[in-house]
Short mmCIF file of C-alpha atoms in Angstrom, two decimals:
data_model
loop_
_atom_site.label_atom_id
_atom_site.label_comp_id
_atom_site.label_asym_id
_atom_site.label_seq_id
_atom_site.Cartn_x
_atom_site.Cartn_y
_atom_site.Cartn_z
CA MET A 1 0.02 0.03 -0.04
CA CYS A 2 1.25 3.39 -0.95
CA VAL A 3 0.20 6.54 0.88
CA PHE A 4 0.56 10.15 -0.14
CA TYR A 5 0.25 13.02 2.07
CA ALA A 6 -1.81 15.32 -0.12
CA VAL A 7 -2.38 18.96 0.45
CA THR A 8 -3.90 19.58 3.85
CA SER A 9 -3.23 18.06 7.15
CA CYS A 10 -6.39 15.85 7.03
CA VAL A 11 -6.54 14.63 3.49
CA ILE A 12 -4.75 11.47 2.37
CA VAL A 13 -4.96 9.90 -1.02
CA CYS A 14 -4.66 6.17 -0.49
CA GLU A 15 -4.20 3.24 -2.87
CA GLU A 16 -6.87 0.63 -2.44
CA GLY A 17 -5.95 -2.91 -1.54
CA THR A 18 -4.98 -5.04 -4.42
CA GLN A 19 -7.58 -7.62 -3.86
CA THR A 20 -10.98 -6.17 -4.77
CA SER A 21 -13.02 -6.41 -1.60
CA THR A 22 -16.04 -4.33 -0.68
CA GLU A 23 -14.96 -4.27 2.93
CA ILE A 24 -11.60 -3.07 3.51
CA ARG A 25 -10.99 -3.72 7.13
CA ASN A 26 -7.37 -2.51 7.32
CA VAL A 27 -5.31 -1.09 10.06
CA PHE A 28 -2.43 0.88 8.99
CA ARG A 29 0.38 1.70 11.36
CA MET A 30 3.36 4.10 11.10
CA SER A 31 5.83 5.05 13.68
CA SER A 32 8.03 7.97 14.35
CA ASN A 33 10.34 8.22 17.26
CA ALA A 34 8.68 6.59 20.33
CA SER A 35 5.07 6.70 19.40
CA VAL A 36 3.02 4.75 17.02
CA THR A 37 0.21 6.07 14.99
CA THR A 38 -2.63 3.79 14.18
CA LEU A 39 -4.82 4.61 11.13
CA GLN A 40 -8.06 2.86 11.33
CA LEU A 41 -9.39 2.35 7.79
CA GLY A 42 -12.62 0.69 8.88
CA LEU A 43 -15.30 0.19 6.38
CA VAL A 44 -14.03 2.51 3.67
CA ALA A 45 -16.80 1.33 1.23
CA GLN A 46 -19.40 2.34 3.61
CA ALA A 47 -18.00 5.65 4.77
CA ASP A 48 -19.75 8.92 4.19
CA ARG A 49 -19.00 10.60 0.87
CA PRO A 50 -19.76 14.34 1.41
CA PRO A 51 -18.43 16.71 -1.27
CA VAL A 52 -14.97 18.05 -0.71
CA HIS A 53 -13.85 21.50 -1.63
CA PHE A 54 -10.27 22.59 -1.86
CA LEU A 55 -10.06 26.35 -1.23
CA PRO A 56 -7.08 28.61 -2.05
CA CYS A 57 -6.82 30.09 1.36
CA GLU A 58 -6.19 29.04 4.93
CA ILE A 59 -9.20 29.04 7.29
CA LEU A 60 -8.05 29.01 10.81
CA GLN A 61 -10.80 26.64 12.00
CA ASP A 62 -10.80 22.87 12.43
CA GLY A 63 -14.31 21.79 12.93
CA PRO A 64 -17.79 21.70 11.34
CA ALA A 65 -18.96 24.41 8.90
CA GLU A 66 -22.24 25.19 7.18
CA VAL A 67 -20.85 24.22 3.75
CA SER A 68 -24.07 23.37 2.05
CA ARG A 69 -26.03 26.35 3.48
CA TYR A 70 -23.46 29.04 2.49
CA PHE A 71 -21.31 27.56 -0.17
CA THR A 72 -22.61 24.70 -2.20
CA SER A 73 -25.93 26.47 -2.62
CA ALA A 74 -24.16 29.50 -4.05
CA VAL A 75 -22.00 27.74 -6.68
CA LYS A 76 -22.87 28.66 -10.14
CA ASN A 77 -22.22 26.36 -13.03
CA ARG A 78 -22.36 28.10 -16.27
CA LYS A 79 -20.71 27.71 -19.68
CA HIS A 80 -18.35 24.95 -18.28
CA GLU A 81 -17.16 27.29 -15.65
CA MET A 82 -17.85 26.97 -11.85
CA THR A 83 -17.78 30.15 -9.85
CA VAL A 84 -18.56 30.99 -6.26
CA SER A 85 -17.31 33.48 -3.73
CA PHE A 86 -15.84 33.01 -0.26
CA ARG A 87 -15.61 35.95 2.14
CA GLY A 88 -16.28 38.24 -0.79
CA ARG A 89 -13.49 36.96 -2.97
CA GLY A 90 -14.30 35.40 -6.38
CA LEU A 91 -13.29 31.78 -6.88
CA LYS A 92 -13.27 29.57 -10.11
CA GLY A 93 -13.37 25.87 -9.80
CA GLN A 94 -12.97 22.47 -11.48
CA GLU A 95 -13.87 18.92 -10.50
CA VAL A 96 -10.66 16.88 -9.93
CA SER A 97 -10.79 13.07 -9.74
CA CYS A 98 -8.43 11.10 -7.46
CA PRO A 99 -5.94 9.02 -9.44
CA HIS A 100 -7.40 5.74 -10.80
CA GLY A 101 -7.42 3.07 -8.11
CA TYR A 102 -7.06 5.58 -5.30
CA THR A 103 -9.48 6.84 -2.69
CA GLY A 104 -9.30 10.08 -0.86
CA LEU A 105 -9.60 9.79 2.90
CA VAL A 106 -10.67 12.54 5.39
CA LEU A 107 -9.14 11.48 8.73
CA LYS A 108 -10.09 12.51 12.25
CA GLU A 109 -8.26 12.16 15.55
CA ASP A 110 -10.92 11.98 18.31
CA HIS A 111 -8.37 12.46 21.12
CA LYS A 112 -5.30 14.55 20.63
CA PRO A 113 -2.34 13.12 22.42
CA ALA A 114 -0.90 15.08 25.27
CA SER A 115 2.69 14.44 24.25
CA ASP A 116 4.54 13.22 21.32
CA GLN A 117 5.50 10.00 23.21
CA GLU A 118 1.86 8.90 23.27
CA ASP A 119 0.42 6.47 20.70
CA ARG A 120 -2.16 8.12 18.38
CA THR A 121 -5.34 6.67 16.77
CA VAL A 122 -6.67 8.32 13.60
CA ARG A 123 -9.98 7.13 11.88
CA VAL A 124 -11.43 7.64 8.56
CA SER A 125 -14.38 10.09 8.93
CA SER A 126 -15.25 10.17 5.17
CA VAL A 127 -13.94 9.27 1.84
CA PHE A 128 -14.05 10.86 -1.64
CA HIS A 129 -13.18 9.94 -5.21
CA HIS A 130 -13.23 13.52 -6.64
CA PHE A 131 -13.21 16.96 -5.15
CA THR A 132 -13.74 20.54 -6.35
CA TYR A 133 -10.55 22.47 -6.71
CA TRP A 134 -10.91 26.30 -6.36
CA ASN A 135 -8.52 28.96 -7.48
CA LEU A 136 -8.65 32.64 -6.54
CA GLU A 137 -10.16 34.41 -9.57
CA THR A 138 -8.37 32.45 -12.30
CA PRO A 139 -9.79 29.15 -13.59
CA PRO A 140 -7.86 26.10 -12.62
CA THR A 141 -5.53 24.68 -15.30
CA SER A 142 -3.41 21.52 -15.77
CA ASP A 143 -0.54 23.67 -14.47
CA ASP A 144 -1.89 23.82 -10.91
CA GLY A 145 0.12 21.73 -8.50
CA VAL A 146 -2.84 19.91 -7.07
CA VAL A 147 -4.09 18.99 -10.58
CA MET A 148 -0.63 17.84 -11.55
CA ALA A 149 -0.26 15.80 -8.25
CA MET A 150 -2.97 13.46 -9.53
CA ALA A 151 -0.87 12.25 -12.37
CA TRP A 152 1.97 11.13 -10.15
CA PRO A 153 0.81 7.54 -9.46
CA GLU A 154 0.70 6.88 -13.20
CA LEU A 155 4.17 8.34 -13.62
CA ALA A 156 5.43 6.35 -10.58
CA GLU A 157 4.08 3.23 -12.04
CA ALA A 158 5.84 3.93 -15.34
CA ILE A 159 9.18 4.51 -13.47
CA HIS A 160 8.99 1.81 -10.84
CA GLY A 161 6.70 -0.67 -12.21
CA SER A 162 7.97 -4.10 -13.36
CA VAL A 163 8.91 -4.29 -17.00
CA ASP A 164 7.60 -7.13 -19.10
CA ASP A 165 9.86 -8.34 -21.89
CA MET B 1 -46.95 45.42 -17.21
CA SER B 2 -48.63 45.35 -13.82
CA ARG B 3 -46.62 46.66 -10.85
CA ARG B 4 -46.37 43.14 -9.41
CA ALA B 5 -45.08 41.69 -12.65
CA LYS B 6 -42.63 44.56 -12.84
CA SER B 7 -41.40 43.77 -9.37
CA LYS B 8 -40.85 40.14 -10.34
CA HIS B 9 -38.99 41.38 -13.36
CA PHE B 10 -36.53 43.16 -11.12
CA VAL B 11 -36.12 40.18 -8.80
CA ASP B 12 -35.50 37.54 -11.31
CA ARG B 13 -32.82 39.37 -13.12
CA LYS B 14 -30.87 41.25 -10.39
CA LEU B 15 -28.51 38.36 -9.57
CA ASP B 16 -25.47 38.93 -11.67
CA GLY B 17 -24.99 42.56 -12.71
CA CYS B 18 -27.80 42.68 -15.16
CA ARG B 19 -29.37 45.40 -17.27
CA LEU B 20 -33.07 46.36 -17.38
CA SER B 21 -34.51 48.82 -19.85
CA SER B 22 -37.59 50.34 -21.30
CA ALA B 23 -38.41 50.26 -25.04
CA ILE B 24 -36.59 53.05 -26.86
CA PRO B 25 -39.16 55.75 -27.89
CA ASP B 26 -39.01 56.21 -31.64
CA ILE B 27 -38.70 59.94 -31.27
CA CYS B 28 -35.46 59.59 -29.43
CA ARG B 29 -33.92 57.98 -32.54
CA THR B 30 -34.70 60.96 -34.67
CA SER B 31 -34.37 64.11 -32.46
CA ASP B 32 -31.54 65.41 -30.37
CA CYS B 33 -31.74 63.97 -26.82
CA CYS B 34 -30.49 64.63 -23.43
CA LEU B 35 -29.67 61.99 -20.88
CA GLY B 36 -29.31 61.88 -17.12
CA ILE B 37 -27.28 59.50 -15.03
CA ASP B 38 -27.61 58.77 -11.30
CA GLU B 39 -27.10 55.86 -8.87
CA ALA B 40 -28.86 54.43 -5.90
CA GLY B 41 -27.37 52.30 -3.05
CA ARG B 42 -23.76 53.43 -3.10
CA GLY B 43 -23.31 53.68 0.62
CA PRO B 44 -25.28 50.69 2.09
CA VAL B 45 -23.39 47.71 3.33
CA LEU B 46 -26.30 45.39 2.00
CA GLY B 47 -27.79 44.82 -1.39
CA PRO B 48 -27.03 45.95 -4.95
CA MET B 49 -25.98 49.30 -6.34
CA VAL B 50 -28.16 50.48 -9.12
CA TYR B 51 -27.08 52.79 -12.04
CA GLY B 52 -29.82 54.39 -13.96
CA ILE B 53 -30.13 56.52 -17.11
CA CYS B 54 -33.13 58.39 -18.35
CA PHE B 55 -33.33 60.23 -21.70
CA CYS B 56 -35.77 62.34 -23.68
CA PRO B 57 -35.71 64.75 -26.63
CA ILE B 58 -34.11 68.06 -25.62
CA ASP B 59 -37.22 69.90 -26.74
CA ARG B 60 -39.41 67.88 -24.47
CA LYS B 61 -37.50 68.80 -21.28
CA GLU B 62 -40.52 71.05 -20.20
CA ASP B 63 -42.84 68.09 -20.45
CA LEU B 64 -40.61 66.19 -18.20
CA LYS B 65 -40.58 68.98 -15.68
CA GLU B 66 -44.44 68.75 -15.67
CA LEU B 67 -44.26 65.26 -14.30
CA LYS B 68 -42.73 66.90 -11.18
CA VAL B 69 -39.82 64.57 -10.91
CA ALA B 70 -37.48 65.56 -8.02
CA ASP B 71 -34.41 64.18 -6.45
CA SER B 72 -35.34 60.71 -5.29
CA LYS B 73 -33.85 61.30 -1.79
CA THR B 74 -36.45 64.01 -1.05
CA LEU B 75 -39.28 61.62 -1.92
CA THR B 76 -41.02 58.82 0.02
CA GLU B 77 -41.03 55.28 -1.35
CA VAL B 78 -44.61 55.61 -2.39
CA GLU B 79 -43.99 59.00 -4.18
CA ARG B 80 -41.12 57.40 -5.99
CA GLU B 81 -43.19 54.42 -7.07
CA ASN B 82 -45.89 56.74 -8.43
CA LEU B 83 -43.30 58.92 -10.27
CA PHE B 84 -41.79 55.80 -11.88
CA GLN B 85 -45.31 54.79 -12.92
CA LYS B 86 -45.68 58.23 -14.48
CA LEU B 87 -42.31 57.95 -16.29
CA ASP B 88 -43.25 54.60 -17.60
CA GLU B 89 -46.52 56.07 -18.91
CA ALA B 90 -44.54 58.77 -20.72
CA LYS B 91 -42.91 56.09 -22.86
CA GLY B 92 -43.79 58.09 -25.95
CA PHE B 93 -40.89 60.29 -25.32
CA VAL B 94 -38.97 59.09 -22.12
CA GLY B 95 -36.69 56.04 -22.03
CA TRP B 96 -34.67 54.52 -19.19
CA ALA B 97 -32.14 51.82 -18.60
CA LEU B 98 -30.66 50.35 -15.44
CA GLN B 99 -27.51 48.45 -14.66
CA ILE B 100 -27.69 46.54 -11.37
CA LEU B 101 -24.46 45.70 -9.67
CA SER B 102 -25.09 42.79 -7.23
CA PRO B 103 -23.39 43.06 -3.81
CA ASN B 104 -21.35 39.94 -4.83
CA THR B 105 -20.06 41.79 -7.89
CA ILE B 106 -19.21 44.76 -5.64
CA SER B 107 -17.40 42.52 -3.11
CA THR B 108 -15.40 40.47 -5.55
CA SER B 109 -14.44 43.60 -7.68
CA MET B 110 -13.27 45.60 -4.73
CA LEU B 111 -11.39 42.63 -3.21
CA GLN B 112 -9.91 41.54 -6.43
CA ARG B 113 -6.08 40.79 -6.65
CA THR B 114 -5.82 43.91 -8.74
CA LYS B 115 -8.19 46.25 -6.96
CA TYR B 116 -11.14 47.49 -8.86
CA ASN B 117 -12.55 50.29 -6.72
CA LEU B 118 -16.07 51.49 -6.35
CA ASN B 119 -15.40 54.81 -8.36
CA ALA B 120 -14.01 52.78 -11.30
CA LEU B 121 -16.90 50.42 -11.08
CA SER B 122 -19.40 53.29 -10.95
CA HIS B 123 -17.73 55.11 -13.99
CA ASP B 124 -17.78 51.83 -15.97
CA ALA B 125 -21.45 51.24 -15.10
CA ALA B 126 -22.29 54.75 -16.23
CA ILE B 127 -20.26 54.54 -19.36
CA GLY B 128 -21.82 51.13 -20.21
CA LEU B 129 -25.25 52.60 -19.95
CA VAL B 130 -24.55 55.68 -22.14
CA GLN B 131 -23.02 53.31 -24.68
CA TYR B 132 -26.10 51.18 -24.56
CA ALA B 133 -28.25 54.23 -25.34
CA LEU B 134 -25.98 55.12 -28.26
CA ASP B 135 -26.05 51.55 -29.53
CA CYS B 136 -29.80 51.62 -29.57
CA GLY B 137 -29.72 54.68 -31.91
CA VAL B 138 -30.63 57.35 -29.35
CA GLN B 139 -29.40 60.76 -30.76
CA LEU B 140 -27.44 61.83 -27.75
CA LYS B 141 -26.31 65.45 -27.60
CA GLU B 142 -26.29 66.25 -23.83
CA VAL B 143 -25.34 64.13 -20.77
CA PHE B 144 -25.87 65.22 -17.21
CA VAL B 145 -24.46 63.41 -14.27
CA ASP B 146 -23.82 63.77 -10.57
CA THR B 147 -20.13 63.46 -9.76
CA VAL B 148 -18.34 60.41 -8.55
CA GLY B 149 -14.88 61.49 -7.45
CA PRO B 150 -13.40 64.76 -8.67
CA ALA B 151 -15.94 66.36 -11.04
CA GLU B 152 -13.42 67.66 -13.61
CA LYS B 153 -11.63 64.36 -14.10
CA TYR B 154 -14.84 62.52 -14.54
CA GLN B 155 -16.08 65.16 -17.03
CA ASP B 156 -12.89 64.69 -18.98
CA LYS B 157 -13.19 60.96 -18.89
CA LEU B 158 -16.85 60.96 -20.13
CA SER B 159 -16.12 63.75 -22.85
CA GLN B 160 -13.19 61.75 -24.25
CA ARG B 161 -15.15 58.59 -24.22
CA PHE B 162 -18.20 60.15 -26.03
CA PRO B 163 -16.90 62.82 -28.48
CA GLY B 164 -19.78 64.86 -29.93
CA VAL B 165 -21.79 64.64 -26.64
CA GLU B 166 -21.70 67.64 -24.34
CA VAL B 167 -21.10 66.22 -20.84
CA THR B 168 -21.95 68.18 -17.59
CA VAL B 169 -20.66 66.55 -14.40
CA ARG B 170 -22.11 68.64 -11.43
CA PRO B 171 -22.42 67.89 -7.74
CA LYS B 172 -26.11 67.57 -6.73
CA ALA B 173 -27.08 67.11 -10.45
CA ASP B 174 -29.98 65.04 -9.22
CA SER B 175 -31.80 68.14 -7.78
CA LEU B 176 -30.68 70.51 -10.58
CA PHE B 177 -31.55 68.66 -13.76
CA PRO B 178 -35.01 66.90 -14.12
CA ILE B 179 -33.55 64.33 -16.48
CA VAL B 180 -31.12 63.33 -13.72
CA SER B 181 -33.96 63.31 -11.08
CA ALA B 182 -35.86 60.93 -13.38
CA ALA B 183 -32.75 58.67 -13.53
CA SER B 184 -32.41 58.72 -9.79
CA ILE B 185 -36.08 57.75 -9.37
CA CYS B 186 -35.63 54.80 -11.77
CA ALA B 187 -32.47 53.68 -9.85
CA LYS B 188 -33.94 54.03 -6.42
CA VAL B 189 -37.20 52.24 -7.29
CA ALA B 190 -35.11 49.29 -8.67
CA ARG B 191 -32.81 49.21 -5.63
CA ASP B 192 -35.81 49.23 -3.26
CA HIS B 193 -37.41 46.39 -5.15
CA ALA B 194 -34.33 44.31 -5.10
CA VAL B 195 -33.65 44.83 -1.36
CA ASN B 196 -37.20 44.32 -0.27
CA SER B 197 -37.69 41.03 -2.17
CA TRP B 198 -34.15 39.74 -1.97
CA LYS B 199 -33.90 36.11 -2.96
CA PHE B 200 -30.86 34.68 -1.11
CA VAL B 201 -28.88 32.23 -3.12
CA GLU B 202 -27.86 30.57 0.11
CA ASP B 203 -29.92 27.94 1.69
CA LEU B 204 -31.18 30.16 4.60
CA VAL B 205 -34.49 29.43 6.24
CA ASP B 206 -36.77 32.12 7.55
CA VAL B 207 -34.34 34.97 7.09
CA ASP B 208 -35.34 38.01 9.10
CA LEU B 209 -36.05 40.68 6.50
CA GLU B 210 -35.80 43.53 9.02
CA TYR B 211 -32.41 44.73 7.76
CA GLY B 212 -33.43 48.35 7.67
CA SER B 213 -31.96 50.85 5.16
CA GLY B 214 -28.66 48.94 4.73
CA TYR B 215 -26.69 51.92 5.84
CA PRO B 216 -23.97 50.96 8.33
CA ASN B 217 -25.24 53.27 11.02
CA ASP B 218 -28.92 52.17 10.87
CA PRO B 219 -29.58 50.35 14.18
CA LYS B 220 -31.68 47.66 12.31
CA THR B 221 -28.90 47.07 9.87
CA LYS B 222 -26.39 46.80 12.67
CA SER B 223 -28.36 44.19 14.62
CA TRP B 224 -29.12 42.20 11.48
CA LEU B 225 -25.38 42.05 10.75
CA GLN B 226 -24.74 40.82 14.32
CA LYS B 227 -27.39 38.18 14.09
CA TYR B 228 -26.46 36.74 10.68
CA LEU B 229 -22.70 36.39 11.12
CA ASP B 230 -21.54 32.89 10.31
CA PRO B 231 -18.00 32.15 11.91
CA VAL B 232 -16.66 30.38 8.73
CA PHE B 233 -18.48 31.99 5.79
CA GLY B 234 -19.14 35.38 7.30
CA TYR B 235 -22.26 36.44 5.50
CA PRO B 236 -24.60 35.62 2.58
CA GLN B 237 -23.73 37.28 -0.63
CA PHE B 238 -26.33 39.91 0.10
CA VAL B 239 -23.72 41.63 2.30
CA ARG B 240 -20.81 43.69 0.87
CA PHE B 241 -17.65 42.10 2.15
CA SER B 242 -15.50 44.99 1.02
CA TRP B 243 -17.15 47.45 3.46
CA SER B 244 -15.14 48.27 6.49
CA THR B 245 -18.24 47.71 8.66
CA THR B 246 -18.19 44.04 7.57
CA ARG B 247 -14.44 43.68 7.73
CA THR B 248 -14.43 44.96 11.32
CA LEU B 249 -17.27 42.49 12.33
CA LEU B 250 -15.46 39.56 10.66
CA ASP B 251 -12.13 40.51 12.22
CA ASP B 252 -13.69 40.52 15.60
CA LYS B 253 -16.12 37.55 15.47
CA ALA B 254 -15.35 35.22 12.59
CA VAL B 255 -12.47 32.81 12.21
CA ALA B 256 -9.38 34.25 10.50
CA VAL B 257 -8.77 33.42 6.83
CA HIS B 258 -5.39 33.92 5.09
CA TRP B 259 -4.98 34.29 1.33
CA ASP B 260 -1.72 34.13 -0.48
CA ASP B 261 -1.96 37.81 -1.57
CA ASP B 262 -2.59 39.22 1.96
CA GLU B 263 -0.53 42.20 2.42
CA GLU B 264 -0.85 43.00 6.02
CA ASP B 265 0.72 39.72 7.42
CA GLY B 266 3.76 39.31 5.29
CA GLU B 267 5.81 38.37 8.26
CA LYS B 268 3.29 35.82 9.55
CA ALA B 269 3.06 34.38 6.06
CA ALA B 270 6.79 33.99 5.88
CA ALA B 271 6.63 32.22 9.33
CA ARG B 272 3.98 29.96 7.89
CA MET B 273 6.05 29.16 4.92
CA ASN B 274 8.73 27.76 7.33
CA CYS B 275 11.31 30.43 6.92
CA SER B 276 13.97 29.36 9.32
CA SER B 277 15.06 31.43 12.28
CA MET B 278 18.52 32.84 12.17
CA LEU B 279 19.39 30.71 15.23
CA SER B 280 18.77 27.49 13.23
CA TYR B 281 22.11 28.15 11.45
CA PHE B 282 23.94 27.70 14.76
CA ALA B 283 22.17 24.45 15.67
CA LYS B 284 24.29 21.35 15.63
CA GLY B 285 24.40 19.76 12.16
CA GLN B 286 21.44 17.47 12.07
CA SER B 287 20.55 18.11 8.34
CA SER B 288 17.51 15.91 8.39
CA ALA B 289 16.15 14.12 5.37
CA ARG B 290 17.37 15.26 2.08
CA GLU B 291 15.49 17.99 0.28
CA THR B 292 12.52 16.93 -1.66
CA HIS B 293 12.80 17.26 -5.44
CA ARG B 294 11.10 20.31 -7.06
CA PHE B 295 8.87 17.81 -8.90
CA PHE B 296 7.15 16.88 -5.58
CA SER B 297 7.27 20.21 -3.81
CA GLU B 298 5.52 21.87 -6.89
CA ARG B 299 2.79 19.25 -6.68
CA ARG B 300 2.63 19.60 -2.92
CA LEU B 301 3.38 15.84 -2.62
CA GLN B 302 5.19 14.62 0.48
CA SER B 303 6.02 11.07 1.31
CA LEU B 304 4.35 10.35 4.60
CA ASP B 305 6.00 8.87 7.66
CA THR B 306 3.88 10.63 10.31
CA LEU B 307 0.45 12.25 10.40
#
């Protein structure tokens, strides 16, 4: 399994298990220094799939927000261009799909550890296969980092994959 | 068109900086005309700003005076409605057009990366409407307008833009020239309709419509702004985010938001971009992992060993 830390502190794009199983009951562990972080994948196939928006700004809040009330309802989709505004600034957007065979994970840590020695448990709170990528005022293009990032697994496969004669 | 239908007409089309207009009277295509420009809703923190033009043949100015149009600010809402009705009935020789700038257009323009200020926005709206009249074949000879910014500069700008038209930019033009009063009535009536029957694009239930005049010092407006502040999104698009009233409220009560073009916190931004402290150069050499290749940093990809 290959994991990329993508973009924000809570979004991970994660390759699905090779065997096709509707219930992926995996636990994934990683360790740094003294502590171990456990990533509970749980029932990825049954997890919530709310829409995910990637905004070109940093919002200093980690918690719930009235996304559908204020944001999704105000999105205009016209002439192949998605527009909306956030805090009075104009945004232009585009749907971006996760790389083929990958699933986006939104992770949640229910109990923050008191020290970096303590083991941590992080669970999947929802999953996504595509998200809306928003740019400030200019339409997203294939030159945007996040859009380009989605092509990496294919390139990695070409570089590192086994070669058949 | 009935008044109700007209009101609906305003509401349906106000959303994205749209234009509303009367039919062009035939006589305006054949005889020399004068045209007045005025705006409504420049100051309020809520709702659209409306630009209006009104035009008629120069030799019918006296007939316009007889309709007893006056500066819209000196009239009650009902009086304005009645006068607008009269102007509409005078369609044999009076024409009008409106440009409605939604509060969202105002916010996003004024907060653009390359700032587009309210004066420039106003000038462009006025110029767009005069051009519209010319495009429709109105024989324009005189234009009267209240000033936005320095009167002389504005007059030069308009004169250059419309050679062959005599432009008069004058403070308080709306009380001096009946054709400007007429334009101000059209603009104010449209603004009132838009504000009174605002249809929120947001999914808000039972919104309190008691937002008063929309001026920042109106107590009703103030308490409405207090009541409808959302900590993350701030306000619905009905509110002008570029107003200092709004910004102060958001600075105090909403969560902070940083954009990559924020000017005021360059230092903090640098800190967030992990600029190292001077002291780090004296730390004992523990040059951690080798630097990521540009290919990955450009794509904001990191290999993950911890969350």
